[in-house]
Tab-separated table of C-alpha atoms in Angstrom:
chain	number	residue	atom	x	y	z
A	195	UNK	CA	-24.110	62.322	9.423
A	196	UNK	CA	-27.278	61.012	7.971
A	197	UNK	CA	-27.570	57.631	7.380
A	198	UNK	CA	-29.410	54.243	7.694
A	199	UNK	CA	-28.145	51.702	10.630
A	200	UNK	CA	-28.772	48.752	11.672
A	201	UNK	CA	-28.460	47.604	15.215
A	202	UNK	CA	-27.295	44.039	15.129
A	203	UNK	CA	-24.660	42.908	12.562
A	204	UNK	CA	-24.982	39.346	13.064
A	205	UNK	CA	-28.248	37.406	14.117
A	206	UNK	CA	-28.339	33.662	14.737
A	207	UNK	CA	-31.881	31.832	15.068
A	208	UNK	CA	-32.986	28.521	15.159
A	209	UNK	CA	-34.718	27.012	11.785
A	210	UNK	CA	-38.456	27.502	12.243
A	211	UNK	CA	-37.791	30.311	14.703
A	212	UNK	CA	-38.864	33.813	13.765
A	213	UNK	CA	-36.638	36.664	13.220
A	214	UNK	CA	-36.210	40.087	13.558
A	215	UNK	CA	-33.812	42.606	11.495
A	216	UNK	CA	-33.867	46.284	12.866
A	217	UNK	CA	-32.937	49.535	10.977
A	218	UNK	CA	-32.616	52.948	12.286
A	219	UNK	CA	-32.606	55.866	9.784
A	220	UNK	CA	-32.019	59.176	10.828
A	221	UNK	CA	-33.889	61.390	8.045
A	222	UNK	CA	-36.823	61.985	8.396
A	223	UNK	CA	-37.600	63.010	5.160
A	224	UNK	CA	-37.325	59.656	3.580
A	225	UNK	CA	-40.676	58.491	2.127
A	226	UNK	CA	-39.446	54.778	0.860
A	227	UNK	CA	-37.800	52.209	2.164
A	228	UNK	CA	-36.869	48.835	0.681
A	229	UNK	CA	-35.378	45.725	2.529
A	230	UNK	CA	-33.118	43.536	0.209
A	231	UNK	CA	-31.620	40.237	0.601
A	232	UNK	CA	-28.045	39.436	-0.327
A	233	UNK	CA	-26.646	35.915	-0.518
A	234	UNK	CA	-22.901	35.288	-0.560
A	235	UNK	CA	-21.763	35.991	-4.768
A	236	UNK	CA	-24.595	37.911	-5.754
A	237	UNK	CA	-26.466	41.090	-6.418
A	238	UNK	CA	-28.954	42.288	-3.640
A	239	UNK	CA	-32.076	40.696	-4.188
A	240	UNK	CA	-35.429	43.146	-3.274
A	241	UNK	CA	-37.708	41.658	-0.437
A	242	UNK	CA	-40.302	43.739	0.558
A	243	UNK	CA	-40.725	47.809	0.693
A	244	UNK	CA	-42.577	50.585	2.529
A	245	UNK	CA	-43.962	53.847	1.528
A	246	UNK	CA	-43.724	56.479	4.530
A	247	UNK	CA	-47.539	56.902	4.852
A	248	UNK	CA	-47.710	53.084	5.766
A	249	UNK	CA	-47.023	51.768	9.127
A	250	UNK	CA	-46.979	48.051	7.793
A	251	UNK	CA	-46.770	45.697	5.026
A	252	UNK	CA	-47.077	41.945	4.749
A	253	UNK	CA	-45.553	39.403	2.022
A	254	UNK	CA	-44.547	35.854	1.931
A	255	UNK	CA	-43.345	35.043	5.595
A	256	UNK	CA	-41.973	38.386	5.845
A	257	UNK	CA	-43.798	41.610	6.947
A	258	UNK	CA	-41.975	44.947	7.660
A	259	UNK	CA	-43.216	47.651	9.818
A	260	UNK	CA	-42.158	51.448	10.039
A	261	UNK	CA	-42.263	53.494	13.189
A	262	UNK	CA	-41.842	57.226	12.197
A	263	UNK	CA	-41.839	58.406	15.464
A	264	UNK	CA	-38.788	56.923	16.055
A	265	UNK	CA	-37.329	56.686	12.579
A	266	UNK	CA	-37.287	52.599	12.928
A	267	UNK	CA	-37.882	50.014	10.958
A	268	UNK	CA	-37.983	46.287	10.784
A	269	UNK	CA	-38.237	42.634	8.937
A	270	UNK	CA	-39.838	40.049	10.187
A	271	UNK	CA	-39.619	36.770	8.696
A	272	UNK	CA	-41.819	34.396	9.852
A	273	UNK	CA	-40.795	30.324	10.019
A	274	UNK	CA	-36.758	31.046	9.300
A	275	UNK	CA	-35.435	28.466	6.737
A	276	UNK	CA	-32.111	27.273	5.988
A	277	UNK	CA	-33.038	29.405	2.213
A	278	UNK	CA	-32.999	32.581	4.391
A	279	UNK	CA	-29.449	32.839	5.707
A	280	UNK	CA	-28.026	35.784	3.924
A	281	UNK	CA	-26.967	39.711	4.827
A	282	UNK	CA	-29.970	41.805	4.989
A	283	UNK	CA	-29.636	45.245	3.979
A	284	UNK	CA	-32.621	48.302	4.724
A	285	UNK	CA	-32.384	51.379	2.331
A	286	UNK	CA	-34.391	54.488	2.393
A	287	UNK	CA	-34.927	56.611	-0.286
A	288	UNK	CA	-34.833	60.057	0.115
A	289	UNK	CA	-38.073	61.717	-2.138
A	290	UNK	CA	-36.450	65.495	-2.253
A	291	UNK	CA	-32.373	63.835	-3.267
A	292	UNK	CA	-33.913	61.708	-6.426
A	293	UNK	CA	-34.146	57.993	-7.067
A	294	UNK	CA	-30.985	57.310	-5.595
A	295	UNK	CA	-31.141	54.546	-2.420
A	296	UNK	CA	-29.070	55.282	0.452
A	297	UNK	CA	-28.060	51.655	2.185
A	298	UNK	CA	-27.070	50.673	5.893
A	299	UNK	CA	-24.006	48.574	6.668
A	300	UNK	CA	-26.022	44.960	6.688
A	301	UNK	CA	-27.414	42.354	9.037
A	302	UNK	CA	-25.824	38.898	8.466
A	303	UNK	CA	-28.324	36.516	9.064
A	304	UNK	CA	-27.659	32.853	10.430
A	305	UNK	CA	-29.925	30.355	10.753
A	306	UNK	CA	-29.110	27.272	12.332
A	307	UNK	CA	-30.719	23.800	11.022
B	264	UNK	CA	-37.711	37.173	-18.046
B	265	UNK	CA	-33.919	38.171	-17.817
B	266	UNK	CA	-32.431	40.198	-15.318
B	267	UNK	CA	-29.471	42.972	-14.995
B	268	UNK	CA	-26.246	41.728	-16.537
B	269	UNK	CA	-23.320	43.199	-16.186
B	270	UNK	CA	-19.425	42.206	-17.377
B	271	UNK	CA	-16.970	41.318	-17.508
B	272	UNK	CA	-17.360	39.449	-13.951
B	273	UNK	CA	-14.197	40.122	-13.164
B	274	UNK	CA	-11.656	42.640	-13.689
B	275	UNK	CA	-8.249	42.897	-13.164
B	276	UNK	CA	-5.855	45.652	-14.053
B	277	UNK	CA	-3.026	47.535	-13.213
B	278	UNK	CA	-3.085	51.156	-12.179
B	279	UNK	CA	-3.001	53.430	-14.441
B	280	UNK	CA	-5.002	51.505	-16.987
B	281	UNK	CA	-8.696	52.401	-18.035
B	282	UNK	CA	-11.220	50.143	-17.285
B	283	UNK	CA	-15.111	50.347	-19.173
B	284	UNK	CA	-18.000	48.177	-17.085
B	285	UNK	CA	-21.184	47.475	-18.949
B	286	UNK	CA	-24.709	47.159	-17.658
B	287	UNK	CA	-27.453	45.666	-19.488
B	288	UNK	CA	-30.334	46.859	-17.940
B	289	UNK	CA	-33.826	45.006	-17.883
B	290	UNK	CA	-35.365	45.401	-21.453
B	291	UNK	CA	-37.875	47.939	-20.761
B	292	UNK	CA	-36.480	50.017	-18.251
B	293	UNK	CA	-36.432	53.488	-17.594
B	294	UNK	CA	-33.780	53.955	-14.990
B	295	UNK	CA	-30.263	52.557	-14.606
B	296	UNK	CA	-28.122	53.255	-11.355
B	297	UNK	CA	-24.580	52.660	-10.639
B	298	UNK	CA	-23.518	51.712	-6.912
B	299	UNK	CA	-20.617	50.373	-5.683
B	300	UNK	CA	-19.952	47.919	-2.466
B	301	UNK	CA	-17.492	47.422	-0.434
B	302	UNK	CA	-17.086	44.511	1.193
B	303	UNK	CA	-19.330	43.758	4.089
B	304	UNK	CA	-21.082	47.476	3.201
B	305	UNK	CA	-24.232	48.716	1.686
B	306	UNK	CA	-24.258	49.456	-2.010
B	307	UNK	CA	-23.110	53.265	-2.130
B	308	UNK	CA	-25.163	55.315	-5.286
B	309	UNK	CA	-22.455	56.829	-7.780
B	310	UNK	CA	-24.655	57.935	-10.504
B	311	UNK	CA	-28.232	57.630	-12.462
B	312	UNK	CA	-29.933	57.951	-15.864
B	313	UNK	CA	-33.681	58.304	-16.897
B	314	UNK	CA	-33.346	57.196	-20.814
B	315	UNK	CA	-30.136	58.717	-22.060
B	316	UNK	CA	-30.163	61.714	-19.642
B	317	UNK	CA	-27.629	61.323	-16.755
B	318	UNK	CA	-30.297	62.841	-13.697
B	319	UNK	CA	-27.391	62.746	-11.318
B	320	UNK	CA	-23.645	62.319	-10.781
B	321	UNK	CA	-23.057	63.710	-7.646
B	322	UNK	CA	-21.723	60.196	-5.713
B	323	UNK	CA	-19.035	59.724	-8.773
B	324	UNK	CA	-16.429	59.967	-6.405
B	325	UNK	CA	-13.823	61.734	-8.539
B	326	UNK	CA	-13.770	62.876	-12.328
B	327	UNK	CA	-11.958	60.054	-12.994
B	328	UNK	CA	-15.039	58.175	-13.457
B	329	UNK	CA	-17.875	58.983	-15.677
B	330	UNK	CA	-20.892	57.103	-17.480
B	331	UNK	CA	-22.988	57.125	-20.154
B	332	UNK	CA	-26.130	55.634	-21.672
B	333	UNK	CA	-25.941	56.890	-25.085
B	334	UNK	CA	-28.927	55.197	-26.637
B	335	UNK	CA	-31.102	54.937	-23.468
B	336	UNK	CA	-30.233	51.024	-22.672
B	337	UNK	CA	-26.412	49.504	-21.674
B	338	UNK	CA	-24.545	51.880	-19.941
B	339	UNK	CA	-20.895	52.005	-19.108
B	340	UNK	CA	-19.305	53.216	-16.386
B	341	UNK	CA	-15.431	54.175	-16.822
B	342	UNK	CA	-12.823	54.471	-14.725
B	343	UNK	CA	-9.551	56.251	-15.657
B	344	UNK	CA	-5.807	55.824	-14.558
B	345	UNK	CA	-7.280	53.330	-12.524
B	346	UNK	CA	-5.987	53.493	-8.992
B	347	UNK	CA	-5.722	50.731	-5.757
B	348	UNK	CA	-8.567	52.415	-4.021
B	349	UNK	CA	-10.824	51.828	-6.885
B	350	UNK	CA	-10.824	47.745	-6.306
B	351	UNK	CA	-14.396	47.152	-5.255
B	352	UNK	CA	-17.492	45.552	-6.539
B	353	UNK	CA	-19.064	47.652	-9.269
B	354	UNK	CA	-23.155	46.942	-8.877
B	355	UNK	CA	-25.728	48.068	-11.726
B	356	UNK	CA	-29.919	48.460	-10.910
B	357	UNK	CA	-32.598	49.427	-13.335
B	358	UNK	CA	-36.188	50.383	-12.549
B	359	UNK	CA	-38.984	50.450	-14.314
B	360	UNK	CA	-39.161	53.933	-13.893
B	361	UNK	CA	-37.709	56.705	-11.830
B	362	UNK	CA	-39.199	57.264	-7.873
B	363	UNK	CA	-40.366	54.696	-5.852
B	364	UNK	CA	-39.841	51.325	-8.055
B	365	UNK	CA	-38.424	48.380	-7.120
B	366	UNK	CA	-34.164	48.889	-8.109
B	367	UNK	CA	-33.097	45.422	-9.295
B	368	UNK	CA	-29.563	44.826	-9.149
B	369	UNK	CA	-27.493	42.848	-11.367
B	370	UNK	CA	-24.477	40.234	-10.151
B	371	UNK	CA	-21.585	43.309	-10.297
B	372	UNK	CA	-18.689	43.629	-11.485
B	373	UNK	CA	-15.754	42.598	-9.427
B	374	UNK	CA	-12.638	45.392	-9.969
B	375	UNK	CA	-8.744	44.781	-8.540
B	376	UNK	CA	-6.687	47.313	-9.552
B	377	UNK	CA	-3.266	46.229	-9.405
């Protein structure tokens, strides 16, 4: 059915390294999407987000960047800290169903010191 | 300034029992949602409200649970004859307003039905 994936479930990466987190979605009538952060014990925690008429946005270390052809998108956070270890979850929203966020299964993040 | 609370923390019950969570929503804002995550999962959406009005119910997954938000703030989401498949983590967002705002999500609401 439709949904939003991710590709890797576990990523391990050096501190200072940079790292990618993937997402495939499979509507492409979703106009939003929202990366969120989620440390062991507590509520996800919003990153960064993308409207569908952008192919890129930048914030603090972390930029994400939407391919529409391909229904793909991804988080890139720059310089990897210790602080960033966490599951990382992408969510689209879907204009036409409401407010409502529709999440992928989660990319557990690892960074080693 | 203060974020989504929600409690109790915890909750455990046995099944049949009725159980009320409360969400406290940022002061200010105009949308509340109810998810609720399994472990190791994405939140899933169960419900909605702009204000008072209850926009959308259709991921309630039975009508055993329902929610309201009489006076356009807290909510509460009940479950009734609570059953074993109900244990999860119970997660509350607000939003400033309704469409493409930021959701911020509160600590949950941890559920074991016994």
């Amino acid at each position: 059915g439709e949904s939003v994936g991710l590709h890797l479930p576990t990523l391990s990466v050096q501190e200072g390294d940079n790292s990618i987190i993937n997402c495939a979605y499979s509507n492409s009538a979703s106009d939003y999407f929202i990366w969120y952060k989620q440390e062991s014990g507590k509520g996800p925690q919003f990153i960064i987000d993308i409207r569908s008429n952008m192919d890129k946005r930048q914030g603090q270390r972390v930029t994400v960047l939407l391919n529409k052809t391909v229904k793909h998108l991804s988080l890139q956070i720059a310089a990897t800290q210790p602080g960033d270890s966490a599951v990382y979850f992408c969510a689209e929203n879907r204009g036409y169903a409401g407010n409502m966020l529709t999440f992928g299964g989660g990319t557990r993040l690892m960074v080693k010191p | 300034g203060a974020g989504v609370s929600q409690s109790p923390r915890y909750k455990v019950t046995k099944r049949g029992q009725d159980v009320a969570l409360r969400c406290d929503p940022i002061s200010g804002h105009v949308s509340l949602y109810w998810y609720r995550q399994a472990l190791g999962q994405g939140p899933e959406f169960l419900t909605y409200f702009n204000y008072e009005a209850q926009q959308d119910k259709s991921g309630l997954p039975n009508d055993r649970f329902s929610a309201e938000r009489p006076e356009g703030s807290i909510s509460t989401l009940t479950i009734q004859r609570t059953e074993q498949r109900d244990s999860a983590m119970y997660r509350c967002a607000s939003s400033l307003r309704g469409g493409h705002e930021t959701q911020y999500f509160g600590p949950g609401t941890r559920l074991l039905v016994l």
